[in-house]
Short mmCIF file of N, CA and C in Angstrom, two decimals:
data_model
loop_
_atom_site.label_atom_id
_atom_site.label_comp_id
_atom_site.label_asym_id
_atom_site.label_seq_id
_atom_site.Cartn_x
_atom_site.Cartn_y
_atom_site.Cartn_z
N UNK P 1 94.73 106.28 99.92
CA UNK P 1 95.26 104.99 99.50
C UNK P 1 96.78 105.03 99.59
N UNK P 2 97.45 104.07 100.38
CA UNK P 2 99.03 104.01 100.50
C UNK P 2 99.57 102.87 99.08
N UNK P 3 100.23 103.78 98.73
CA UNK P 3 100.80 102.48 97.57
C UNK P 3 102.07 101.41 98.05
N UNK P 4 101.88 100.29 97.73
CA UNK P 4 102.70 99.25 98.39
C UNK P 4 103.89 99.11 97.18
N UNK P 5 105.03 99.82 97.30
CA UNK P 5 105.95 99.86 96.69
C UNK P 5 106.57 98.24 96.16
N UNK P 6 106.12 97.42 97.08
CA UNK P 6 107.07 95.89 96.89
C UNK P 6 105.99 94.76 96.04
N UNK P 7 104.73 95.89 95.27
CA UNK P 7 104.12 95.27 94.11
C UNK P 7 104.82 95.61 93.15
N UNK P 8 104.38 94.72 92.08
CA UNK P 8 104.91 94.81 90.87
C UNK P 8 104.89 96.31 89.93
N UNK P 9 105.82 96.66 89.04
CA UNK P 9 105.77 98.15 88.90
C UNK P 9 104.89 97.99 88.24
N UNK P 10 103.82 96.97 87.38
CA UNK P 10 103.06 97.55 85.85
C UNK P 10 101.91 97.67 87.48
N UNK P 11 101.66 97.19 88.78
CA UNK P 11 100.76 97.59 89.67
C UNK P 11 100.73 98.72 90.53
N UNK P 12 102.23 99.23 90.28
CA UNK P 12 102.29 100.80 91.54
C UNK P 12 101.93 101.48 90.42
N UNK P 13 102.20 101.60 89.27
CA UNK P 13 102.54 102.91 87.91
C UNK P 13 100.92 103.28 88.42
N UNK P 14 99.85 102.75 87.96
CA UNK P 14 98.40 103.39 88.13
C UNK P 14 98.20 103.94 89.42
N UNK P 15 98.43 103.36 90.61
CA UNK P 15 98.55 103.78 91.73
C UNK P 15 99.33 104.90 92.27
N UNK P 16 100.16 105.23 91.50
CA UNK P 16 100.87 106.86 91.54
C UNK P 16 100.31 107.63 90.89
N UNK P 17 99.46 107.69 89.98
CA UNK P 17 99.00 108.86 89.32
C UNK P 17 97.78 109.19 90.51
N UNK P 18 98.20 110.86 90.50
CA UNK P 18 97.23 111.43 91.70
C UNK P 18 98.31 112.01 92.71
N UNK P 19 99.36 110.97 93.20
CA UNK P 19 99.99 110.93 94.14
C UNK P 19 100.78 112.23 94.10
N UNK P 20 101.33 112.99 95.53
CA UNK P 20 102.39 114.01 95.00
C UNK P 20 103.46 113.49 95.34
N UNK P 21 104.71 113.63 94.82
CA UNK P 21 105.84 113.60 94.84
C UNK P 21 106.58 114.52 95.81
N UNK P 22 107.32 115.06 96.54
CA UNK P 22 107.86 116.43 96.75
C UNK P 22 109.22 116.02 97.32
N UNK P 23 110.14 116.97 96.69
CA UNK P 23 111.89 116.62 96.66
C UNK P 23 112.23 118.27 96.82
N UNK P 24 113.37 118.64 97.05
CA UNK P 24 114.19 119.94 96.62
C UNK P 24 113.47 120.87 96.49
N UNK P 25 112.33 120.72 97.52
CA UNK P 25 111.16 122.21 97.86
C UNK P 25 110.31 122.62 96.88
N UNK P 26 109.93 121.17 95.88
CA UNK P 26 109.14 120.94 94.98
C UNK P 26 108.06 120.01 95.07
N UNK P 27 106.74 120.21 94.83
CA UNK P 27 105.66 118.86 95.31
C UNK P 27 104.89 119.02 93.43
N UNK P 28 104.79 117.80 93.12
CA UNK P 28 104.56 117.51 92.03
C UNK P 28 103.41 116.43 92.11
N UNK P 29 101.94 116.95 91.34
CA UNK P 29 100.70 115.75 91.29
C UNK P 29 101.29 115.00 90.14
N UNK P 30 101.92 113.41 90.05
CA UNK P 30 101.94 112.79 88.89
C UNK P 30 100.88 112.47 87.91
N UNK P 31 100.93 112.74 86.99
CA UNK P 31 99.56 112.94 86.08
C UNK P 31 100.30 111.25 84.88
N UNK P 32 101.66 111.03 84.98
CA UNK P 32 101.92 110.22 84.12
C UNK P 32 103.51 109.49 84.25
N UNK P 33 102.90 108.15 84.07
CA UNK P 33 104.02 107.21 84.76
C UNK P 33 104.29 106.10 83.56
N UNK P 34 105.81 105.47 83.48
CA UNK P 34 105.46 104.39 82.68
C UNK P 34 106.19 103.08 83.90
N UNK P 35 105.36 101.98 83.72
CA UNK P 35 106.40 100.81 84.28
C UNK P 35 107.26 99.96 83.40
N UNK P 36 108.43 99.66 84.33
CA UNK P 36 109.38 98.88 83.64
C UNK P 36 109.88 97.41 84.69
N UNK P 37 110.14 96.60 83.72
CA UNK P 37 109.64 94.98 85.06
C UNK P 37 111.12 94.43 84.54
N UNK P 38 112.09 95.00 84.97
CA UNK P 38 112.99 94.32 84.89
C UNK P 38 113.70 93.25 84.23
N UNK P 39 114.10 92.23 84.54
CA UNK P 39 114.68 91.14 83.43
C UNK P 39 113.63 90.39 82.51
N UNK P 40 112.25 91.27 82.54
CA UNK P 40 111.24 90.25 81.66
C UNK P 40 111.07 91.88 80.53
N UNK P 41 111.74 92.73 80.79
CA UNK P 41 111.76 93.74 79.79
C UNK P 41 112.64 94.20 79.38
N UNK P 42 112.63 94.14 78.00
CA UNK P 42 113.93 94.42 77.47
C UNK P 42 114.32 96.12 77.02
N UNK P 43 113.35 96.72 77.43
CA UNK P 43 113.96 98.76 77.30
C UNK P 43 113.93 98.80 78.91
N UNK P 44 113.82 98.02 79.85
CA UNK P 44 113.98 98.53 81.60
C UNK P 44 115.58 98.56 81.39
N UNK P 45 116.29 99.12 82.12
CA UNK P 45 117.45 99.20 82.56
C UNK P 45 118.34 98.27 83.07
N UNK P 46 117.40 97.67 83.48
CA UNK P 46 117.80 96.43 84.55
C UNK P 46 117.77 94.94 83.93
N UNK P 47 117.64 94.92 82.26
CA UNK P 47 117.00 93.81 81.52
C UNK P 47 117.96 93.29 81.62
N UNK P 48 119.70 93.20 82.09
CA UNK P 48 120.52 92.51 81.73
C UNK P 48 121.09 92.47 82.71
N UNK P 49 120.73 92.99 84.17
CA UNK P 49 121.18 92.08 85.11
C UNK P 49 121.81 93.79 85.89
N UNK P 50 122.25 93.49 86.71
CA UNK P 50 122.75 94.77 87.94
C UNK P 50 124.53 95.20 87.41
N UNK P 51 124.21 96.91 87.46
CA UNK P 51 125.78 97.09 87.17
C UNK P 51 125.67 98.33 88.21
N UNK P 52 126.92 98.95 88.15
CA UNK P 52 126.79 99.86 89.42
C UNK P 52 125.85 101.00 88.70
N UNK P 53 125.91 101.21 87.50
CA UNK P 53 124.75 102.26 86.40
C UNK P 53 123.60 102.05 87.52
N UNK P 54 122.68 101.24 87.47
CA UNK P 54 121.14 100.66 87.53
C UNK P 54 121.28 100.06 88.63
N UNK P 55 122.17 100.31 89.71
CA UNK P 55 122.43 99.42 91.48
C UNK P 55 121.00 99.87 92.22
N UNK P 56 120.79 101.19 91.88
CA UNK P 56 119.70 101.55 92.82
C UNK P 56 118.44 101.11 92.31
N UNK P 57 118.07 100.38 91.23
CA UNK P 57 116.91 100.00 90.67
C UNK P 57 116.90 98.77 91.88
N UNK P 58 117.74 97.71 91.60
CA UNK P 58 118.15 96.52 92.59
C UNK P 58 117.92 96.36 94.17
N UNK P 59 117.73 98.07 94.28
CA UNK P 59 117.71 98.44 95.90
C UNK P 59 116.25 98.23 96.77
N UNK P 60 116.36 98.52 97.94
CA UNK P 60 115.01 98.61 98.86
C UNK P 60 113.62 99.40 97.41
N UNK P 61 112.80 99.16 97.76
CA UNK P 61 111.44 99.71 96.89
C UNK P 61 111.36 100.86 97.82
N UNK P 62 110.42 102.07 97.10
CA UNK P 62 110.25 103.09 97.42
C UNK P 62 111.83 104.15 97.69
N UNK P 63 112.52 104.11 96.41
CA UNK P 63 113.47 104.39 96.65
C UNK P 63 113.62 105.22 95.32
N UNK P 64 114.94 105.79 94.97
CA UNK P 64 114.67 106.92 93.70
C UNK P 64 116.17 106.00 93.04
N UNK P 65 115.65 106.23 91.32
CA UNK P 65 116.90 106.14 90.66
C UNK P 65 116.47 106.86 89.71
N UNK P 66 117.43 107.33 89.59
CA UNK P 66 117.71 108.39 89.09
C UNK P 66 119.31 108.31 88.09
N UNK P 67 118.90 108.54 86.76
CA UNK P 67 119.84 108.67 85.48
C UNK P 67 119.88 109.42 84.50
N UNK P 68 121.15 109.34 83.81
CA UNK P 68 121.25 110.84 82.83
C UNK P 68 120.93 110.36 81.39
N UNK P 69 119.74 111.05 81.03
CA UNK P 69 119.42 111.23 79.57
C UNK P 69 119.82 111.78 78.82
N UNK P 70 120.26 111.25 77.45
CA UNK P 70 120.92 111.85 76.80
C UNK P 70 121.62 112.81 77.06
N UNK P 71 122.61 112.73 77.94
CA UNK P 71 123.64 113.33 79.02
C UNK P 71 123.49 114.72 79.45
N UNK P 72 121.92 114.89 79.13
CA UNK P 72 121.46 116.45 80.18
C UNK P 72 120.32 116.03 80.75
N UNK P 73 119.43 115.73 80.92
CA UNK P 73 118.38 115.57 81.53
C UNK P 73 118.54 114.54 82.58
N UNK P 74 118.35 114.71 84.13
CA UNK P 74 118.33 113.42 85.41
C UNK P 74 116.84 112.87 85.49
N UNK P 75 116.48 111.70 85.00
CA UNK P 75 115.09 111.11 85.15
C UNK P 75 115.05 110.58 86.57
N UNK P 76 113.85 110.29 86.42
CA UNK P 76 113.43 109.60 87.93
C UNK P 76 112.80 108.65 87.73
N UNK P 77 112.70 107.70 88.91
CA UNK P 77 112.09 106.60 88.19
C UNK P 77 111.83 106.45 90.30
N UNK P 78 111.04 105.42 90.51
CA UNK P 78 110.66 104.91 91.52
C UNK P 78 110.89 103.49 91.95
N UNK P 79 111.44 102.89 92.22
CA UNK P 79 111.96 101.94 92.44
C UNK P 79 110.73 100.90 93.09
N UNK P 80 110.14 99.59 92.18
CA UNK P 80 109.19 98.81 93.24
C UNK P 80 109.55 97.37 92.54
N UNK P 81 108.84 96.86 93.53
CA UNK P 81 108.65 95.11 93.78
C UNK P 81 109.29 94.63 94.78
N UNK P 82 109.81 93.46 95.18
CA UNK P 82 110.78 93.06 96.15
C UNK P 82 112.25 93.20 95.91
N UNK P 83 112.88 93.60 96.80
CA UNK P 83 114.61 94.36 96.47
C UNK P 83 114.99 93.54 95.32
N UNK P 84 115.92 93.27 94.65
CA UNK P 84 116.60 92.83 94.07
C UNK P 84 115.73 91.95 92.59
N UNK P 85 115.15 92.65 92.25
CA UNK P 85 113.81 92.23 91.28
C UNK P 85 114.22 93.39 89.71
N UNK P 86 115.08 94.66 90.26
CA UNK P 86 115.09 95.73 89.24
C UNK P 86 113.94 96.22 88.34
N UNK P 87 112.79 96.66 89.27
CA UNK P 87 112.02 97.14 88.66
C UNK P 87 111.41 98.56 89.24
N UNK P 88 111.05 99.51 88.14
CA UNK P 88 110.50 100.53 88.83
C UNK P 88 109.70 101.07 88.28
N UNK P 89 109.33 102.80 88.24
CA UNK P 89 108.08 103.31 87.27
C UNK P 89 108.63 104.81 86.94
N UNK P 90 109.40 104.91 85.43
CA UNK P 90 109.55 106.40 85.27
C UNK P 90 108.04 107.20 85.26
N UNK P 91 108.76 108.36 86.11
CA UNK P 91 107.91 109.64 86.50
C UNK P 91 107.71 110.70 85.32
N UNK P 92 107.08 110.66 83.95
CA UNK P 92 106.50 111.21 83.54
C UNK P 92 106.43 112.57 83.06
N UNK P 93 105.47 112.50 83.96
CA UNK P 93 104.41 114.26 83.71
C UNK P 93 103.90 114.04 84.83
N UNK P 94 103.69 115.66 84.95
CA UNK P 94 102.58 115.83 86.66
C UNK P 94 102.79 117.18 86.36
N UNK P 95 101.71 117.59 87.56
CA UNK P 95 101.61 119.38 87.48
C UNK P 95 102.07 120.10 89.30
N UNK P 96 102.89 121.23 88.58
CA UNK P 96 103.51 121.28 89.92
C UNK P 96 102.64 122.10 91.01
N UNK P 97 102.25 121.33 92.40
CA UNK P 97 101.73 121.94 92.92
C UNK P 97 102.04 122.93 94.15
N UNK P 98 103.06 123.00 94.43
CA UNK P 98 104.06 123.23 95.68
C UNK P 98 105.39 124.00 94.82
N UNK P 99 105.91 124.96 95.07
CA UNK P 99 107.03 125.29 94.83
C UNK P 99 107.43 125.76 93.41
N UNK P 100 106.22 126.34 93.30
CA UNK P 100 106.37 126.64 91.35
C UNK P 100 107.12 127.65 91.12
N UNK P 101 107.35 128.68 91.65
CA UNK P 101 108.86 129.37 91.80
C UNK P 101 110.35 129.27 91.77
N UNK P 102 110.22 128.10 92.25
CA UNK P 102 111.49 127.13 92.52
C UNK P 102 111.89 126.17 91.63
N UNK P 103 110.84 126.04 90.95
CA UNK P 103 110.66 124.83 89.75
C UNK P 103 110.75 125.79 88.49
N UNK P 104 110.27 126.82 88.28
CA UNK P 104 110.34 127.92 87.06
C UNK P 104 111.49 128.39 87.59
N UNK P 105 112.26 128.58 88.51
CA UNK P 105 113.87 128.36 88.28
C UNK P 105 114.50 127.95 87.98
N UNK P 106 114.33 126.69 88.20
CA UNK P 106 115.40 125.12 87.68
C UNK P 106 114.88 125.30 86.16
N UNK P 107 113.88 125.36 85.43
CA UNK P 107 113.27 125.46 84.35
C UNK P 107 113.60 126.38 83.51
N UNK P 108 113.24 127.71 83.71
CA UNK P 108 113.12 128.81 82.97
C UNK P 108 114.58 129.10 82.08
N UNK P 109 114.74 129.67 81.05
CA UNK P 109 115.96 129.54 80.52
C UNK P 109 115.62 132.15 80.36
N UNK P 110 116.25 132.66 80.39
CA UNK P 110 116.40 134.12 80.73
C UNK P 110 115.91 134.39 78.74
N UNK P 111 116.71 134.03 77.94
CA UNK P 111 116.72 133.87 76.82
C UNK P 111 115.02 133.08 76.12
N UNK P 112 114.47 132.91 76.76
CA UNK P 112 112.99 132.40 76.09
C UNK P 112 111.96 132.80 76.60
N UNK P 113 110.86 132.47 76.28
CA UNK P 113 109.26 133.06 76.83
C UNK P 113 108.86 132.47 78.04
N UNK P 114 108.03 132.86 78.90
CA UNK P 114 107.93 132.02 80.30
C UNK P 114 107.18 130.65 79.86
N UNK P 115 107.61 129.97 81.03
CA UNK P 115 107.06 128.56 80.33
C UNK P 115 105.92 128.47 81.05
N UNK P 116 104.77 128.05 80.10
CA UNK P 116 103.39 127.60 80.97
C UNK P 116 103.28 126.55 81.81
N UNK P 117 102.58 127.26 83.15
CA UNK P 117 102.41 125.78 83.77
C UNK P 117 102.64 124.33 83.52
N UNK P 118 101.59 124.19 83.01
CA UNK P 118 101.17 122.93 82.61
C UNK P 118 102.70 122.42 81.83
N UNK P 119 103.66 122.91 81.57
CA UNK P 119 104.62 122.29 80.82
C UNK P 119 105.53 122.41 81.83
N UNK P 120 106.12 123.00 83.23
CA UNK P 120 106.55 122.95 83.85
C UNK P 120 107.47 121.51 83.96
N UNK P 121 106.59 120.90 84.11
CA UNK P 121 107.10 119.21 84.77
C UNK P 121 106.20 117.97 83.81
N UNK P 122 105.97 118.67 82.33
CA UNK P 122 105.35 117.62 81.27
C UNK P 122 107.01 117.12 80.61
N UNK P 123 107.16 115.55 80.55
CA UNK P 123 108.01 115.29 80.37
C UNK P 123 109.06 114.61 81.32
N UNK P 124 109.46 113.61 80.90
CA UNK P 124 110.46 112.85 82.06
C UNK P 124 111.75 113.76 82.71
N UNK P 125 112.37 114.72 81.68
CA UNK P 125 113.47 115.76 81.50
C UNK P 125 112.79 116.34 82.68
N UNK P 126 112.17 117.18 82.12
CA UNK P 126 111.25 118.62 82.71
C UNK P 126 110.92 118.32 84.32
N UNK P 127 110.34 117.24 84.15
CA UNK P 127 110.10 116.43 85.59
C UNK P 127 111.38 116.56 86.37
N UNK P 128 112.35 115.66 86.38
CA UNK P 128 113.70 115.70 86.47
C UNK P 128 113.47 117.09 87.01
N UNK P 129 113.73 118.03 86.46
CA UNK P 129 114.80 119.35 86.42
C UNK P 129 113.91 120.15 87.53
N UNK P 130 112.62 119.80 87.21
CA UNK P 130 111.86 120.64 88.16
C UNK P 130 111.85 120.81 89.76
N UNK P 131 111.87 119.03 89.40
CA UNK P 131 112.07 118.51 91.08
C UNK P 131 113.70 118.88 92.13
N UNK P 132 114.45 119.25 90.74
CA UNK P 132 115.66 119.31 91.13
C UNK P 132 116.59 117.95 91.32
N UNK P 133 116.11 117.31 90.75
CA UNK P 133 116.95 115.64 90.52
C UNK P 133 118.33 115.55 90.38
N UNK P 134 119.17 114.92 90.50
CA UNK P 134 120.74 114.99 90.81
C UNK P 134 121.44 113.56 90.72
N UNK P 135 122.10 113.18 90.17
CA UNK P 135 122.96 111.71 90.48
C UNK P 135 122.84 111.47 91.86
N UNK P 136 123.31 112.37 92.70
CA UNK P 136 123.44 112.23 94.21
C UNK P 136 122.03 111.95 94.80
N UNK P 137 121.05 111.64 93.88
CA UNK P 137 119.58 111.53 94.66
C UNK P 137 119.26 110.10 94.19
N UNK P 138 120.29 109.64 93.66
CA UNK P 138 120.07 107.56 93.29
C UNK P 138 120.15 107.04 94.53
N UNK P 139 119.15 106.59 94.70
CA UNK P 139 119.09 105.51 95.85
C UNK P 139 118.25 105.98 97.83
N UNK P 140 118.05 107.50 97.19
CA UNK P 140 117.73 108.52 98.69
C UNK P 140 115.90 107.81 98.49
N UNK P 141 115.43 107.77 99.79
CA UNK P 141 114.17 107.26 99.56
C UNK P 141 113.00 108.64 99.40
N UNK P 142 111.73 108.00 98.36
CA UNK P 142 111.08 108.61 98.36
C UNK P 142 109.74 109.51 98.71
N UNK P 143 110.07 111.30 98.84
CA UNK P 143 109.26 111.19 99.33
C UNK P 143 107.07 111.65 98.95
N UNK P 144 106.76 110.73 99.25
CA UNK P 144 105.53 110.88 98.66
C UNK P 144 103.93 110.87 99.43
N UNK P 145 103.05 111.18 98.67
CA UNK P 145 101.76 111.56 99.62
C UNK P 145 100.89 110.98 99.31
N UNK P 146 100.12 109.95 99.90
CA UNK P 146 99.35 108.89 98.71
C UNK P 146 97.68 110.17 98.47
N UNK P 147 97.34 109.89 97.65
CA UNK P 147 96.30 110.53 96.81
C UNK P 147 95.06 110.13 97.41
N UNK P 148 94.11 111.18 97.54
CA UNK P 148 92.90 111.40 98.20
C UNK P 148 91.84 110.28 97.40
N UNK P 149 92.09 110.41 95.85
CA UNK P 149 91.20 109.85 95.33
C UNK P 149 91.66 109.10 93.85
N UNK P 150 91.32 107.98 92.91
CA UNK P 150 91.80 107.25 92.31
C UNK P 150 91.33 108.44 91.29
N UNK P 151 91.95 108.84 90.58
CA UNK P 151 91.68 109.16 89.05
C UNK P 151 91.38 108.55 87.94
N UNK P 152 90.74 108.82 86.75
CA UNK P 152 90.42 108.06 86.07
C UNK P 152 91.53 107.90 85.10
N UNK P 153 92.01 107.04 84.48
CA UNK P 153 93.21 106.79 83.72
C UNK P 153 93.30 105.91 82.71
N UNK P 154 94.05 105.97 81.90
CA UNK P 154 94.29 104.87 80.73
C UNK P 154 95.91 104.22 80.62
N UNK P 155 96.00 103.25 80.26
CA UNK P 155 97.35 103.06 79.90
C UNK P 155 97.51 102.56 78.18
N UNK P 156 98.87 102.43 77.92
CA UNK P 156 99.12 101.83 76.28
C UNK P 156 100.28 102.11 76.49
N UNK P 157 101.31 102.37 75.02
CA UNK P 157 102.47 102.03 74.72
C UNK P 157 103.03 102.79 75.46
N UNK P 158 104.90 102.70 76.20
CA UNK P 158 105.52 103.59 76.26
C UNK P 158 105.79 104.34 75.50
N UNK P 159 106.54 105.14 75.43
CA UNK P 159 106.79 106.68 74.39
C UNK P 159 108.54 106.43 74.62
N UNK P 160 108.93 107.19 73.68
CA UNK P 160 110.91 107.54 73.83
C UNK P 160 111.52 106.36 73.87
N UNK P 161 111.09 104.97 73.41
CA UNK P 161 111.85 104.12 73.75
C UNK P 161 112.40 103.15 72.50
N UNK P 162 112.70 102.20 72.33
CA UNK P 162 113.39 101.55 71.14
C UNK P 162 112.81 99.87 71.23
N UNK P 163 112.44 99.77 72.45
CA UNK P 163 112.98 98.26 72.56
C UNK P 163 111.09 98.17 73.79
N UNK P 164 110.68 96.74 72.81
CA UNK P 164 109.69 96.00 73.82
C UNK P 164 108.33 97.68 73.76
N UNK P 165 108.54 97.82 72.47
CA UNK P 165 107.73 99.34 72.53
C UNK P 165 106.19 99.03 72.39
N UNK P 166 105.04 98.27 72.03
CA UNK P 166 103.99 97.76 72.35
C UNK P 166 103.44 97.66 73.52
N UNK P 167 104.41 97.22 74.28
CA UNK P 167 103.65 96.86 76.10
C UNK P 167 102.84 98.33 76.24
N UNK P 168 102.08 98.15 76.78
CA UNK P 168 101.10 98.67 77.30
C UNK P 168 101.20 99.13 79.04
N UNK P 169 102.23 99.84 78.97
CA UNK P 169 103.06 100.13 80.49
C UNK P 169 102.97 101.73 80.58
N UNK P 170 102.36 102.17 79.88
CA UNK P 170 102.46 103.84 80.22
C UNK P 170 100.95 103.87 80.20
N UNK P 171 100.64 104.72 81.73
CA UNK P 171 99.94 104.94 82.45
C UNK P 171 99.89 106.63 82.56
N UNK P 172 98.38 107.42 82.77
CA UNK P 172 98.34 108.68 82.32
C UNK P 172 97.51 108.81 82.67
N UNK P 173 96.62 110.08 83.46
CA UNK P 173 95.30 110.46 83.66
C UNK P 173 94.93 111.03 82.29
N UNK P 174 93.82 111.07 81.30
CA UNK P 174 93.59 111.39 79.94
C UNK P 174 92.94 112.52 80.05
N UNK P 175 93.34 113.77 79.24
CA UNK P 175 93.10 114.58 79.01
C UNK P 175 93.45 116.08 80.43
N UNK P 176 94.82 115.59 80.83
CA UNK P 176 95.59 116.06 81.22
C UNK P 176 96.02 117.08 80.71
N UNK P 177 96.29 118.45 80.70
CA UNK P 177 97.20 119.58 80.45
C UNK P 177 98.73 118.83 80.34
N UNK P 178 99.06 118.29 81.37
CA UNK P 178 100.71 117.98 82.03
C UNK P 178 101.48 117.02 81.57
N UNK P 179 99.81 115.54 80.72
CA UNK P 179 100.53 114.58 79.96
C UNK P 179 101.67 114.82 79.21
N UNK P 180 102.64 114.28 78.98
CA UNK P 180 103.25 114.50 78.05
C UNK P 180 102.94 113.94 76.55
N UNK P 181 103.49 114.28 75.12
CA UNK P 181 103.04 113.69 74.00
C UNK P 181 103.58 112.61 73.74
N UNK P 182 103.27 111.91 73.50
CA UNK P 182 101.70 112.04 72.54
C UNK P 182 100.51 111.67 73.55
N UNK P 183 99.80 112.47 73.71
CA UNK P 183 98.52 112.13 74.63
C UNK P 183 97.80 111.52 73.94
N UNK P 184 97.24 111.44 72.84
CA UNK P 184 96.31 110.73 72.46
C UNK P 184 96.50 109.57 72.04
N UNK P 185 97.92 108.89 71.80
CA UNK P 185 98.43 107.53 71.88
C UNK P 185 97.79 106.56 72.66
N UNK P 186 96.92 105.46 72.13
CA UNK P 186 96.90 104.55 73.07
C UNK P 186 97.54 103.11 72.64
#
């Protein structure tokens, strides 16, 4: 199944889970996505209109933006609908399938216990770091592998957010290792 990036994000977010991701010699199965719809949502980025911050949300679909969390972590997000719409789908959780060496590099801290798989790339941060995400990767298009087969999935509230927190925009294969928490949130 090819996902049509220039649908609406609450319609790509389900349609990426399954999918791999692969960036910076990293391939990642997304196990968990949330969508964000632009000026009709008020925690999307883009709820108040285009600044050079959130330019690449605004951009071609199938495209990466990418921003700094709480000024260490680079999220990712996927850019969809028709250009200039500002909407996309943060990337989650997924389990890394490609390059887990490379990813328990970017990851691993010398000073702590090895990190388990499954936590590798649980988390929007973790995700980020694994893939090797960068400011310099806002706006580079993405690259991805559409998925053999639909998974079974649930969606409900986003998680980490402040604003418009009810919608029912986070999307997750259930009973995932890689989800991030709260998994049992619906």
């Amino acid at each position: 199944m090819t996902v049509n990036f220039t649908d609406p994000a609450d319609v790509v977010a389900p349609q990426l889970l399954g999918c791999l991701i692969t960036h910076n010699g990293v391939t990642i199965r997304l196990t968990e996505v949330e969508a964000y719809l632009g000026a009709s949502d008020s925690a999307a980025h883009t709820y108040r209109g285009k600044t050079a911050r959130n330019a690449a949300m605004f951009g071609p679909p199938g495209r990466l933006y990418v921003y700094l969390s709480y000024g260490i972590h680079h999220n990712g997000n996927i850019v969809c609908a028709p250009e200039g719409e500002g909407q996309g789908c943060l990337m989650r959780g997924g389990e890394v399938v490609a390059g887990e060496d490379l990813a328990r590099q970017r990851r691993q801290r010398p000073d702590r216990a090895p990190i388990a798989h499954e936590n590798l790339a649980r988390g929007p941060g973790n995700l980020g770091r694994a893939l090797g995400l960068e400011l310099a990767d806002n706006g580079t298009p993405v690259e991805i592998s559409a998925r053999e087969a639909e998974p079974e999935w649930v969606r409900g509230p986003r998680v980490g957010i402040s604003k418009n927190t009810e919608a029912p925009l986070r999307f997750w294969v259930p009973g995932d290792a890689t989800v991030s928490t709260p998994r049992g949130r619906r």
